[in-house]
């Protein structure tokens, strides 16, 4: 990952920008002020949660590419619950109900892909990608139609009641308290993965499915639950983003977190604790990217592109090891 | 690569022209895969290379085709030594291999596949089409080269591969278990093709573990066992199958004295078991079987007769379709996971059922613990790691590290890890499916000793192996598995060569493929 940051210098030089200025902008955007740190965290939270949504099935050997769809469904369901039950805002902890509703909706989406994978052998990669579109257009239809906030000049849902939001400390772009949700989720997933019997069964399922089956692990149930859990985390990501940052759902609710999350989970090799710093790194690049565009004139996409460097390195290293192993067997 | 016409114009076979293998050796770590292999494959003959799995057939083929380099010995072509260091060398020497699994690209046409193999071009020229058609006609069949490979039958694909190799002017064609995936009718067609090929002047080497193929279709036979040539014969049609069985699985010594260890109550009992084999799809039948506590039952038989299927059922991993399979009066297939894993020690033939290359040694050793008994909390992990370290020590696992990843271990040590995990239980039933495969002689003896210890500790032991000596040396009683059917067991002292040989080759019920 350091490599990708290092690569930025030569790129800046090539496009004729001041290298020093490029780096200082990149770092100061995220770490130069409490405001910067707040924005970094706001970018990080959904990435951590969706990263976990990918990491959990990944540990069982499954690819959840449906993070975006689960996230949208989670946010949408939380919004519907929040808007249709305004009384919830008066109850302390009412926001938890929104988070749970979001997680449940995500889990439902995960369950569709999970059931098809487990009992019908349908590739979860295909189903989760397709379900992304189902979620996207379903939500678009509602926020542009029946659930559109009439007071707005653009297509978006009504905002959730202030009583149902998770606060940001120190003003509008301060430290988001919803970071606690992400940290707690990472901790719980890590505990489950490394300290429980079912976490172990899940790991065996991912690393040695025939061994697991031979020792009595119910493989189909395991695949199903892995995608249900992944979906729930994706839904939680959406609900958390809704109540912690955006409050309403517009057309651009997710900038593609579900896809970044795949890269994050791969780099973390499914380790829930490693998901956190890697997600923050991705947020750092995204956050800095915008600033570089306006302040230095380097296209923001260049920085996003740099996020691919560690992925490529990991892929190359894994490929090389596989090649070596293969050659090694040849005696 | 230059191509010559099909070998129809090479003239009649001369007895002097041959591929000779002299004292070829190859070791992998401590395992001697080839430990003095001798054979002479003559042009114009179909030659069977027989042997059980692990006898060294594959290693020899890989040496001849340039994938492995031999540690010692000589390869002579027409009397002149040749060096085969790469697959290109093998091709240049005229040696070609048709592997068990098709190496053709299904979406491409036959002609495109041929062109790809010969010139590396995806587009066949007319010459390729006509040469293929001609070569196929020489071998006595027609296949439209414009058809895609995936539209062909398995047998036709094999013939395409044979023609493809013959078009590269191969003089020696090796077929690795060509009949494994063929229906009986296709098998006959294949042998007709091979005979034609030999008549046209090629040496055909048929690698197989099916005795009847050697006896019925081949001009010469070489049998490998434990990496050595143990038997050669020029007229296999005159051999009895018992001769071949004896050559493949070893000489049967009569068991003079036998442990008359006090037997316990009946532990394992089977009645009326009929099932579609979960591994091979073969019909499996166990009419009646009992194994007492303290008894070791050896199951003999030529490999590929339903051994893995039987082991899977006995271990409780798969429930038979009909009949009962009881361990101390309880249906084995219905035991919940935690009981099954503590009551039954199972070393399966298929490594992936009991070992993971992705998990560390201590995780492989503690997999069942963590699934059913102790969640991997920090304290439990420490205890399990300590226990794993003991097992690594006691069972001689190399490298002696509990943190080594499974994939770093050699085949033999992977097996030791499984044996360590399973044999360190206090089981009621022990099921060994070729537990000693890949192990050296000393370790095989160790495994047998451990099995005896477990039996003395009160376990019923079912020991599946192909080596008769190994079985008779260890077992209290013997049963034979042939074509999916298990015979009644009899005491090892009464298990004569005649009885075992007869049971092994029993052809009363032809194998029913329900697949």
PDB file of N, CA and C in Angstrom, chain A residues 57-119:
ATOM      1  N   UNK A  57     -18.362 -13.793   3.996  1.00  0.00           N
ATOM      2  CA  UNK A  57     -18.512 -14.889   3.015  1.00  0.00           C
ATOM      3  C   UNK A  57     -17.177 -15.320   2.425  1.00  0.00           C
ATOM      4  N   UNK A  58     -16.248 -14.391   2.277  1.00  0.00           N
ATOM      5  CA  UNK A  58     -14.945 -14.724   1.703  1.00  0.00           C
ATOM      6  C   UNK A  58     -14.235 -15.784   2.536  1.00  0.00           C
ATOM      7  N   UNK A  59     -14.412 -15.694   3.853  1.00  0.00           N
ATOM      8  CA  UNK A  59     -13.791 -16.701   4.725  1.00  0.00           C
ATOM      9  C   UNK A  59     -14.362 -18.086   4.463  1.00  0.00           C
ATOM     10  N   UNK A  60     -15.588 -18.132   3.952  1.00  0.00           N
ATOM     11  CA  UNK A  60     -16.185 -19.432   3.625  1.00  0.00           C
ATOM     12  C   UNK A  60     -15.944 -19.780   2.170  1.00  0.00           C
ATOM     13  N   UNK A  61     -15.131 -18.978   1.487  1.00  0.00           N
ATOM     14  CA  UNK A  61     -14.819 -19.267   0.095  1.00  0.00           C
ATOM     15  C   UNK A  61     -15.825 -18.703  -0.889  1.00  0.00           C
ATOM     16  N   UNK A  62     -16.629 -17.727  -0.448  1.00  0.00           N
ATOM     17  CA  UNK A  62     -17.651 -17.162  -1.332  1.00  0.00           C
ATOM     18  C   UNK A  62     -17.351 -15.692  -1.613  1.00  0.00           C
ATOM     19  N   UNK A  63     -17.720 -15.245  -2.797  1.00  0.00           N
ATOM     20  CA  UNK A  63     -17.512 -13.847  -3.155  1.00  0.00           C
ATOM     21  C   UNK A  63     -18.841 -13.097  -3.130  1.00  0.00           C
ATOM     22  N   UNK A  64     -18.941 -12.167  -2.219  1.00  0.00           N
ATOM     23  CA  UNK A  64     -20.140 -11.338  -2.150  1.00  0.00           C
ATOM     24  C   UNK A  64     -19.871 -10.035  -2.889  1.00  0.00           C
ATOM     25  N   UNK A  65     -20.355  -9.947  -4.120  1.00  0.00           N
ATOM     26  CA  UNK A  65     -20.142  -8.723  -4.904  1.00  0.00           C
ATOM     27  C   UNK A  65     -21.367  -7.831  -4.728  1.00  0.00           C
ATOM     28  N   UNK A  66     -22.287  -8.255  -3.889  1.00  0.00           N
ATOM     29  CA  UNK A  66     -23.554  -7.548  -3.754  1.00  0.00           C
ATOM     30  C   UNK A  66     -23.595  -6.535  -2.627  1.00  0.00           C
ATOM     31  N   UNK A  67     -22.417  -6.094  -2.183  1.00  0.00           N
ATOM     32  CA  UNK A  67     -22.373  -5.140  -1.083  1.00  0.00           C
ATOM     33  C   UNK A  67     -23.222  -3.911  -1.359  1.00  0.00           C
ATOM     34  N   UNK A  68     -23.162  -3.399  -2.578  1.00  0.00           N
ATOM     35  CA  UNK A  68     -23.916  -2.184  -2.895  1.00  0.00           C
ATOM     36  C   UNK A  68     -25.413  -2.406  -2.790  1.00  0.00           C
ATOM     37  N   UNK A  69     -25.883  -3.537  -3.303  1.00  0.00           N
ATOM     38  CA  UNK A  69     -27.308  -3.822  -3.257  1.00  0.00           C
ATOM     39  C   UNK A  69     -27.785  -4.014  -1.826  1.00  0.00           C
ATOM     40  N   UNK A  70     -27.014  -4.749  -1.046  1.00  0.00           N
ATOM     41  CA  UNK A  70     -27.396  -4.985   0.342  1.00  0.00           C
ATOM     42  C   UNK A  70     -27.388  -3.674   1.116  1.00  0.00           C
ATOM     43  N   UNK A  71     -26.395  -2.860   0.815  1.00  0.00           N
ATOM     44  CA  UNK A  71     -26.290  -1.558   1.466  1.00  0.00           C
ATOM     45  C   UNK A  71     -27.491  -0.673   1.135  1.00  0.00           C
ATOM     46  N   UNK A  72     -27.844  -0.649  -0.147  1.00  0.00           N
ATOM     47  CA  UNK A  72     -28.996   0.170  -0.551  1.00  0.00           C
ATOM     48  C   UNK A  72     -30.285  -0.325   0.105  1.00  0.00           C
ATOM     49  N   UNK A  73     -30.485  -1.635   0.103  1.00  0.00           N
ATOM     50  CA  UNK A  73     -31.696  -2.183   0.704  1.00  0.00           C
ATOM     51  C   UNK A  73     -31.735  -1.873   2.192  1.00  0.00           C
ATOM     52  N   UNK A  74     -30.538  -1.979   2.826  1.00  0.00           N
ATOM     53  CA  UNK A  74     -30.456  -1.682   4.261  1.00  0.00           C
ATOM     54  C   UNK A  74     -30.828  -0.239   4.539  1.00  0.00           C
ATOM     55  N   UNK A  75     -30.231   0.669   3.763  1.00  0.00           N
ATOM     56  CA  UNK A  75     -30.497   2.094   3.955  1.00  0.00           C
ATOM     57  C   UNK A  75     -31.973   2.394   3.682  1.00  0.00           C
ATOM     58  N   UNK A  76     -32.469   1.798   2.602  1.00  0.00           N
ATOM     59  CA  UNK A  76     -33.848   2.068   2.194  1.00  0.00           C
ATOM     60  C   UNK A  76     -34.837   1.601   3.259  1.00  0.00           C
ATOM     61  N   UNK A  77     -34.628   0.386   3.735  1.00  0.00           N
ATOM     62  CA  UNK A  77     -35.528  -0.159   4.749  1.00  0.00           C
ATOM     63  C   UNK A  77     -35.458   0.667   6.031  1.00  0.00           C
ATOM     64  N   UNK A  78     -34.253   1.036   6.415  1.00  0.00           N
ATOM     65  CA  UNK A  78     -34.103   1.854   7.620  1.00  0.00           C
ATOM     66  C   UNK A  78     -34.833   3.186   7.441  1.00  0.00           C
ATOM     67  N   UNK A  79     -34.711   3.739   6.256  1.00  0.00           N
ATOM     68  CA  UNK A  79     -35.359   5.030   5.973  1.00  0.00           C
ATOM     69  C   UNK A  79     -36.886   4.871   6.065  1.00  0.00           C
ATOM     70  N   UNK A  80     -37.393   3.807   5.434  1.00  0.00           N
ATOM     71  CA  UNK A  80     -38.848   3.591   5.445  1.00  0.00           C
ATOM     72  C   UNK A  80     -39.348   3.434   6.884  1.00  0.00           C
ATOM     73  N   UNK A  81     -38.622   2.631   7.651  1.00  0.00           N
ATOM     74  CA  UNK A  81     -39.029   2.440   9.050  1.00  0.00           C
ATOM     75  C   UNK A  81     -38.978   3.771   9.796  1.00  0.00           C
ATOM     76  N   UNK A  82     -37.890   4.510   9.597  1.00  0.00           N
ATOM     77  CA  UNK A  82     -37.713   5.779  10.305  1.00  0.00           C
ATOM     78  C   UNK A  82     -38.780   6.788   9.933  1.00  0.00           C
ATOM     79  N   UNK A  83     -39.105   6.869   8.642  1.00  0.00           N
ATOM     80  CA  UNK A  83     -40.057   7.886   8.193  1.00  0.00           C
ATOM     81  C   UNK A  83     -41.492   7.497   8.555  1.00  0.00           C
ATOM     82  N   UNK A  84     -41.786   6.194   8.497  1.00  0.00           N
ATOM     83  CA  UNK A  84     -43.167   5.800   8.763  1.00  0.00           C
ATOM     84  C   UNK A  84     -43.462   5.677  10.258  1.00  0.00           C
ATOM     85  N   UNK A  85     -42.444   5.598  11.083  1.00  0.00           N
ATOM     86  CA  UNK A  85     -42.662   5.559  12.528  1.00  0.00           C
ATOM     87  C   UNK A  85     -41.930   6.723  13.186  1.00  0.00           C
ATOM     88  N   UNK A  86     -42.398   7.932  12.970  1.00  0.00           N
ATOM     89  CA  UNK A  86     -41.649   9.082  13.499  1.00  0.00           C
ATOM     90  C   UNK A  86     -41.568   9.049  15.023  1.00  0.00           C
ATOM     91  N   UNK A  87     -42.501   8.344  15.661  1.00  0.00           N
ATOM     92  CA  UNK A  87     -42.487   8.265  17.113  1.00  0.00           C
ATOM     93  C   UNK A  87     -41.240   7.620  17.671  1.00  0.00           C
ATOM     94  N   UNK A  88     -40.578   6.824  16.842  1.00  0.00           N
ATOM     95  CA  UNK A  88     -39.373   6.128  17.302  1.00  0.00           C
ATOM     96  C   UNK A  88     -38.308   7.090  17.802  1.00  0.00           C
ATOM     97  N   UNK A  89     -38.294   8.270  17.177  1.00  0.00           N
ATOM     98  CA  UNK A  89     -37.264   9.234  17.511  1.00  0.00           C
ATOM     99  C   UNK A  89     -37.292   9.645  18.974  1.00  0.00           C
ATOM    100  N   UNK A  90     -38.466   9.543  19.565  1.00  0.00           N
ATOM    101  CA  UNK A  90     -38.584   9.971  20.950  1.00  0.00           C
ATOM    102  C   UNK A  90     -38.059   8.905  21.919  1.00  0.00           C
ATOM    103  N   UNK A  91     -37.978   7.682  21.431  1.00  0.00           N
ATOM    104  CA  UNK A  91     -37.517   6.600  22.306  1.00  0.00           C
ATOM    105  C   UNK A  91     -36.002   6.566  22.299  1.00  0.00           C
ATOM    106  N   UNK A  92     -35.375   6.528  23.472  1.00  0.00           N
ATOM    107  CA  UNK A  92     -33.916   6.407  23.473  1.00  0.00           C
ATOM    108  C   UNK A  92     -33.511   5.077  22.826  1.00  0.00           C
ATOM    109  N   UNK A  93     -32.547   5.142  21.967  1.00  0.00           N
ATOM    110  CA  UNK A  93     -32.102   3.912  21.305  1.00  0.00           C
ATOM    111  C   UNK A  93     -32.974   3.517  20.138  1.00  0.00           C
ATOM    112  N   UNK A  94     -33.929   4.374  19.796  1.00  0.00           N
ATOM    113  CA  UNK A  94     -34.790   4.050  18.656  1.00  0.00           C
ATOM    114  C   UNK A  94     -33.999   3.833  17.376  1.00  0.00           C
ATOM    115  N   UNK A  95     -32.855   4.485  17.297  1.00  0.00           N
ATOM    116  CA  UNK A  95     -32.026   4.367  16.097  1.00  0.00           C
ATOM    117  C   UNK A  95     -31.553   2.941  15.898  1.00  0.00           C
ATOM    118  N   UNK A  96     -31.434   2.199  17.034  1.00  0.00           N
ATOM    119  CA  UNK A  96     -30.985   0.803  16.921  1.00  0.00           C
ATOM    120  C   UNK A  96     -31.977  -0.021  16.104  1.00  0.00           C
ATOM    121  N   UNK A  97     -33.278   0.355  16.250  1.00  0.00           N
ATOM    122  CA  UNK A  97     -34.291  -0.373  15.480  1.00  0.00           C
ATOM    123  C   UNK A  97     -34.067  -0.158  13.989  1.00  0.00           C
ATOM    124  N   UNK A  98     -33.695   1.064  13.626  1.00  0.00           N
ATOM    125  CA  UNK A  98     -33.399   1.327  12.219  1.00  0.00           C
ATOM    126  C   UNK A  98     -32.209   0.500  11.736  1.00  0.00           C
ATOM    127  N   UNK A  99     -31.173   0.428  12.583  1.00  0.00           N
ATOM    128  CA  UNK A  99     -29.999  -0.350  12.201  1.00  0.00           C
ATOM    129  C   UNK A  99     -30.371  -1.818  12.024  1.00  0.00           C
ATOM    130  N   UNK A 100     -31.187  -2.328  12.966  1.00  0.00           N
ATOM    131  CA  UNK A 100     -31.599  -3.728  12.878  1.00  0.00           C
ATOM    132  C   UNK A 100     -32.432  -3.973  11.627  1.00  0.00           C
ATOM    133  N   UNK A 101     -33.346  -3.027  11.347  1.00  0.00           N
ATOM    134  CA  UNK A 101     -34.185  -3.178  10.155  1.00  0.00           C
ATOM    135  C   UNK A 101     -33.313  -3.216   8.904  1.00  0.00           C
ATOM    136  N   UNK A 102     -32.307  -2.339   8.872  1.00  0.00           N
ATOM    137  CA  UNK A 102     -31.394  -2.315   7.728  1.00  0.00           C
ATOM    138  C   UNK A 102     -30.656  -3.632   7.589  1.00  0.00           C
ATOM    139  N   UNK A 103     -30.161  -4.144   8.722  1.00  0.00           N
ATOM    140  CA  UNK A 103     -29.416  -5.398   8.690  1.00  0.00           C
ATOM    141  C   UNK A 103     -30.324  -6.530   8.211  1.00  0.00           C
ATOM    142  N   UNK A 104     -31.575  -6.517   8.671  1.00  0.00           N
ATOM    143  CA  UNK A 104     -32.507  -7.576   8.289  1.00  0.00           C
ATOM    144  C   UNK A 104     -32.760  -7.546   6.788  1.00  0.00           C
ATOM    145  N   UNK A 105     -32.917  -6.328   6.239  1.00  0.00           N
ATOM    146  CA  UNK A 105     -33.167  -6.227   4.798  1.00  0.00           C
ATOM    147  C   UNK A 105     -31.963  -6.729   4.012  1.00  0.00           C
ATOM    148  N   UNK A 106     -30.756  -6.356   4.456  1.00  0.00           N
ATOM    149  CA  UNK A 106     -29.538  -6.832   3.803  1.00  0.00           C
ATOM    150  C   UNK A 106     -29.446  -8.350   3.890  1.00  0.00           C
ATOM    151  N   UNK A 107     -29.792  -8.881   5.074  1.00  0.00           N
ATOM    152  CA  UNK A 107     -29.729 -10.326   5.281  1.00  0.00           C
ATOM    153  C   UNK A 107     -30.687 -11.034   4.325  1.00  0.00           C
ATOM    154  N   UNK A 108     -31.860 -10.418   4.114  1.00  0.00           N
ATOM    155  CA  UNK A 108     -32.823 -11.016   3.194  1.00  0.00           C
ATOM    156  C   UNK A 108     -32.232 -11.092   1.789  1.00  0.00           C
ATOM    157  N   UNK A 109     -31.573 -10.006   1.370  1.00  0.00           N
ATOM    158  CA  UNK A 109     -30.945 -10.019   0.051  1.00  0.00           C
ATOM    159  C   UNK A 109     -29.827 -11.053  -0.015  1.00  0.00           C
ATOM    160  N   UNK A 110     -29.071 -11.135   1.075  1.00  0.00           N
ATOM    161  CA  UNK A 110     -28.006 -12.138   1.134  1.00  0.00           C
ATOM    162  C   UNK A 110     -28.587 -13.541   1.093  1.00  0.00           C
ATOM    163  N   UNK A 111     -29.761 -13.712   1.749  1.00  0.00           N
ATOM    164  CA  UNK A 111     -30.373 -15.038   1.838  1.00  0.00           C
ATOM    165  C   UNK A 111     -30.791 -15.546   0.455  1.00  0.00           C
ATOM    166  N   UNK A 112     -31.226 -14.628  -0.405  1.00  0.00           N
ATOM    167  CA  UNK A 112     -31.619 -15.052  -1.759  1.00  0.00           C
ATOM    168  C   UNK A 112     -30.422 -15.667  -2.462  1.00  0.00           C
ATOM    169  N   UNK A 113     -29.305 -14.908  -2.440  1.00  0.00           N
ATOM    170  CA  UNK A 113     -28.094 -15.425  -3.090  1.00  0.00           C
ATOM    171  C   UNK A 113     -27.602 -16.675  -2.366  1.00  0.00           C
ATOM    172  N   UNK A 114     -27.718 -16.679  -1.038  1.00  0.00           N
ATOM    173  CA  UNK A 114     -27.220 -17.804  -0.242  1.00  0.00           C
ATOM    174  C   UNK A 114     -27.980 -19.081  -0.526  1.00  0.00           C
ATOM    175  N   UNK A 115     -29.304 -18.984  -0.586  1.00  0.00           N
ATOM    176  CA  UNK A 115     -30.113 -20.180  -0.823  1.00  0.00           C
ATOM    177  C   UNK A 115     -29.840 -20.730  -2.220  1.00  0.00           C
ATOM    178  N   UNK A 116     -29.710 -19.819  -3.186  1.00  0.00           N
ATOM    179  CA  UNK A 116     -29.437 -20.268  -4.558  1.00  0.00           C
ATOM    180  C   UNK A 116     -28.068 -20.940  -4.654  1.00  0.00           C
ATOM    181  N   UNK A 117     -27.116 -20.389  -3.901  1.00  0.00           N
ATOM    182  CA  UNK A 117     -25.771 -20.967  -3.927  1.00  0.00           C
ATOM    183  C   UNK A 117     -25.755 -22.334  -3.237  1.00  0.00           C
ATOM    184  N   UNK A 118     -26.368 -22.390  -2.079  1.00  0.00           N
ATOM    185  CA  UNK A 118     -26.250 -23.593  -1.253  1.00  0.00           C
ATOM    186  C   UNK A 118     -27.018 -24.768  -1.841  1.00  0.00           C
ATOM    187  N   UNK A 119     -28.243 -24.528  -2.271  1.00  0.00           N
ATOM    188  CA  UNK A 119     -29.093 -25.654  -2.646  1.00  0.00           C
ATOM    189  C   UNK A 119     -29.346 -25.777  -4.139  1.00  0.00           C
TER     190      UNK A 119
END
